[in-house]
mmCIF file of C-alpha atoms in Angstrom:
data_model
loop_
_atom_site.group_PDB
_atom_site.id
_atom_site.type_symbol
_atom_site.label_atom_id
_atom_site.label_comp_id
_atom_site.label_asym_id
_atom_site.label_seq_id
_atom_site.Cartn_x
_atom_site.Cartn_y
_atom_site.Cartn_z
ATOM 1 C CA MET A 896 49.910 11.950 29.525
ATOM 2 C CA SER A 897 47.595 15.123 29.166
ATOM 3 C CA GLU A 898 47.687 14.454 25.014
ATOM 4 C CA ARG A 899 46.077 11.174 25.254
ATOM 5 C CA LEU A 900 43.256 12.103 28.055
ATOM 6 C CA SER A 901 42.871 15.194 25.575
ATOM 7 C CA ALA A 902 42.035 12.548 22.747
ATOM 8 C CA ALA A 903 39.777 10.868 24.914
ATOM 9 C CA GLN A 904 37.800 14.131 25.869
ATOM 10 C CA PRO A 905 34.289 12.581 23.311
ATOM 11 C CA TYR A 906 34.323 10.175 24.422
ATOM 12 C CA ALA A 907 34.020 10.151 28.208
ATOM 13 C CA LEU A 908 31.460 13.098 27.270
ATOM 14 C CA GLY A 909 29.900 11.038 24.958
ATOM 15 C CA LEU A 910 29.780 8.146 28.056
ATOM 16 C CA PHE A 911 29.246 11.209 31.023
ATOM 17 C CA ARG A 912 25.671 12.415 28.840
ATOM 18 C CA ILE A 913 24.547 8.608 28.204
ATOM 19 C CA VAL A 914 24.746 7.898 32.030
ATOM 20 C CA ILE A 915 23.193 11.499 32.765
ATOM 21 C CA GLY A 916 20.478 10.793 30.199
ATOM 22 C CA LEU A 917 19.678 7.610 31.398
ATOM 23 C CA LEU A 918 19.405 8.137 34.678
ATOM 24 C CA PHE A 919 17.025 11.105 33.818
ATOM 25 C CA ALA A 920 14.609 9.342 31.860
ATOM 26 C CA CYS A 921 14.261 6.511 34.753
ATOM 27 C CA HIS A 922 12.967 9.400 36.839
ATOM 28 C CA GLY A 923 10.331 10.454 34.416
ATOM 29 C CA ALA A 924 9.613 6.477 34.095
ATOM 30 C CA ALA A 925 9.631 5.885 37.184
ATOM 31 C CA SER A 926 6.922 8.825 38.202
ATOM 32 C CA LEU A 927 4.663 8.282 35.153
ATOM 33 C CA PHE A 928 4.295 4.883 34.716
ATOM 34 C CA GLY A 929 5.580 3.495 38.323
ATOM 35 C CA VAL A 930 8.205 1.279 37.303
ATOM 36 C CA LEU A 931 11.213 1.403 39.089
ATOM 37 C CA GLY A 932 10.169 1.805 42.374
ATOM 38 C CA GLY A 933 7.342 4.373 40.902
ATOM 39 C CA ALA A 934 7.245 8.003 42.194
ATOM 40 C CA HIS A 935 8.349 9.287 45.928
ATOM 41 C CA GLY A 936 8.849 5.087 46.983
ATOM 42 C CA GLY A 937 5.504 3.752 44.844
ATOM 43 C CA GLY A 938 2.746 4.331 42.154
ATOM 44 C CA THR A 939 2.720 6.936 39.911
ATOM 45 C CA VAL A 940 2.101 10.691 39.793
ATOM 46 C CA PRO A 941 -1.647 11.983 39.410
ATOM 47 C CA THR A 942 -2.501 13.141 35.227
ATOM 48 C CA GLY A 943 -1.494 16.889 34.851
ATOM 49 C CA ALA A 944 -0.624 17.172 38.511
ATOM 50 C CA TRP A 945 1.638 20.470 38.529
ATOM 51 C CA PRO A 946 4.660 20.268 39.019
ATOM 52 C CA GLY A 947 5.247 16.387 39.538
ATOM 53 C CA TRP A 948 3.644 15.052 35.877
ATOM 54 C CA TYR A 949 5.022 18.036 33.876
ATOM 55 C CA ALA A 950 8.263 17.416 35.467
ATOM 56 C CA ALA A 951 7.988 13.519 35.409
ATOM 57 C CA VAL A 952 7.497 14.138 31.186
ATOM 58 C CA ILE A 953 10.906 16.415 30.778
ATOM 59 C CA GLN A 954 12.479 14.289 32.380
ATOM 60 C CA LEU A 955 11.675 11.293 30.964
ATOM 61 C CA VAL A 956 11.443 13.364 27.007
ATOM 62 C CA CYS A 957 14.641 15.217 27.646
ATOM 63 C CA GLY A 958 16.214 12.322 29.016
ATOM 64 C CA GLY A 959 15.820 9.839 26.798
ATOM 65 C CA LEU A 960 17.008 12.958 23.737
ATOM 66 C CA VAL A 961 20.014 13.266 26.353
ATOM 67 C CA LEU A 962 20.829 9.877 26.252
ATOM 68 C CA LEU A 963 20.610 9.495 22.538
ATOM 69 C CA GLY A 964 22.199 12.775 21.574
ATOM 70 C CA ALA A 965 19.450 13.780 19.916
ATOM 71 C CA GLY A 966 19.396 17.993 20.345
ATOM 72 C CA THR A 967 21.432 17.217 23.968
ATOM 73 C CA ARG A 968 21.917 21.157 23.067
ATOM 74 C CA SER A 969 17.993 22.095 23.552
ATOM 75 C CA ALA A 970 16.828 18.941 25.823
ATOM 76 C CA ALA A 971 19.947 19.359 28.358
ATOM 77 C CA PHE A 972 18.652 23.365 28.633
ATOM 78 C CA LEU A 973 15.554 22.806 29.323
ATOM 79 C CA ALA A 974 16.006 19.290 31.946
ATOM 80 C CA SER A 975 18.571 22.239 33.850
ATOM 81 C CA GLY A 976 16.078 24.667 34.008
ATOM 82 C CA SER A 977 13.264 22.189 35.259
ATOM 83 C CA MET A 978 15.537 21.080 37.995
ATOM 84 C CA ALA A 979 16.702 24.799 38.911
ATOM 85 C CA TYR A 980 12.861 24.970 39.666
ATOM 86 C CA ALA A 981 13.090 22.241 41.193
ATOM 87 C CA TYR A 982 15.656 22.950 43.606
ATOM 88 C CA PHE A 983 14.509 26.812 44.246
ATOM 89 C CA VAL A 984 10.894 26.248 44.557
ATOM 90 C CA GLU A 985 10.733 22.877 45.527
ATOM 91 C CA HIS A 986 13.510 22.159 47.831
ATOM 92 C CA GLN A 987 14.982 25.317 49.074
ATOM 93 C CA ALA A 988 12.082 26.109 51.104
ATOM 94 C CA GLU A 989 12.904 23.284 53.645
ATOM 95 C CA ALA A 990 16.862 24.606 54.560
ATOM 96 C CA LEU A 991 19.577 26.777 52.845
ATOM 97 C CA TRP A 992 21.706 23.345 51.952
ATOM 98 C CA PRO A 993 21.177 20.689 49.181
ATOM 99 C CA LEU A 994 22.075 18.269 51.975
ATOM 100 C CA GLN A 995 19.623 19.496 54.759
ATOM 101 C CA ASN A 996 16.608 19.824 51.998
ATOM 102 C CA HIS A 997 16.897 16.695 49.962
ATOM 103 C CA GLY A 998 17.297 18.263 46.911
ATOM 104 C CA GLU A 999 21.154 17.169 46.166
ATOM 105 C CA SER A 1000 19.979 15.176 42.554
ATOM 106 C CA SER A 1001 17.813 18.511 41.539
ATOM 107 C CA ALA A 1002 21.030 20.359 42.004
ATOM 108 C CA MET A 1003 23.496 17.740 40.475
ATOM 109 C CA PHE A 1004 21.773 17.531 37.144
ATOM 110 C CA CYS A 1005 20.789 21.099 37.429
ATOM 111 C CA TRP A 1006 24.441 21.510 36.253
ATOM 112 C CA ALA A 1007 25.139 18.761 34.816
ATOM 113 C CA PHE A 1008 22.976 19.376 32.008
ATOM 114 C CA LEU A 1009 24.069 22.631 31.876
ATOM 115 C CA LEU A 1010 27.403 21.476 31.252
ATOM 116 C CA LEU A 1011 26.028 19.323 28.002
ATOM 117 C CA VAL A 1012 24.651 22.648 27.243
ATOM 118 C CA PHE A 1013 28.447 24.619 27.043
ATOM 119 C CA THR A 1014 29.880 20.959 26.108
ATOM 120 C CA GLY A 1015 27.431 19.382 23.564
ATOM 121 C CA PRO A 1016 27.240 15.999 22.867
ATOM 122 C CA GLY A 1017 30.375 14.460 22.509
ATOM 123 C CA ALA A 1018 31.020 11.662 20.648
ATOM 124 C CA PHE A 1019 28.399 8.698 20.348
ATOM 125 C CA ALA A 1020 25.631 11.127 19.849
ATOM 126 C CA ALA A 1021 22.424 11.298 17.340
ATOM 127 C CA ASP A 1022 22.786 14.369 15.748
ATOM 128 C CA ARG A 1023 26.821 13.385 14.980
ATOM 129 C CA LEU A 1024 25.450 10.564 12.840
ATOM 130 C CA VAL A 1025 23.286 12.448 11.462
ATOM 131 C CA LYS A 1026 25.463 15.457 10.616
ATOM 132 C CA ALA A 1027 27.943 12.654 9.208
ATOM 133 C CA GLY A 1028 25.621 10.695 7.003
ATOM 134 C CA ALA A 1029 24.002 14.180 5.500
ATOM 135 C CA GLY A 1030 27.749 15.192 5.288
ATOM 136 C CA ARG A 1031 29.035 11.592 2.775
ATOM 137 C CA ARG A 1032 25.323 12.386 0.703
ATOM 138 C CA ALA A 1033 26.897 15.802 0.029
ATOM 139 C CA ASP A 1034 30.128 14.813 -0.635
ATOM 140 C CA GLY A 1035 28.222 12.061 -3.162
ATOM 141 C CA ASP A 1036 29.874 8.892 -1.316
ATOM 142 C CA ALA A 1037 26.229 7.453 -0.570
ATOM 143 C CA THR A 1038 23.301 7.338 -2.739
ATOM 144 C CA GLY A 1039 20.132 9.512 -2.201
ATOM 145 C CA PRO A 1040 18.984 12.657 -4.081
ATOM 146 C CA ALA A 1041 22.385 14.338 -4.104
ATOM 147 C CA ALA A 1042 23.908 11.379 -5.749
ATOM 148 C CA THR A 1043 21.103 10.295 -8.811
ATOM 149 C CA ALA A 1044 20.911 14.058 -9.932
ATOM 150 C CA ARG A 1045 25.165 13.861 -10.404
ATOM 151 C CA ALA A 1046 24.472 10.818 -12.282
#
């Protein structure tokens, strides 16, 4: 049983990354464009407003990158840091515990993205597809400049 679970680990990690990235990107889209209920129950965050607008841009961009698996570790690092800032600066001033200060999602996103920094993207990542394609071209299994130069 343990071997089968270990073999499925990259796929579970890939699905985890996709779901976390999608949820994070949705927060950014809601704040920037007013979709999915908008920011704080409706509307958008004013352009350039600190820190909400910048957080929304980070959420949308980093969430999208993590969702695709493109630059996952870097995007997850930035996203994790932004959620740590959100928790400690915006939420913890209200109360110590996340349940009391409404910072559960900030804390969860922070730790989820930090996990992705250390584990990488798992399966289904765009970075892995690019690497696989580059490896085939280098080996001559595909057409391209390397294959043309050898011909």
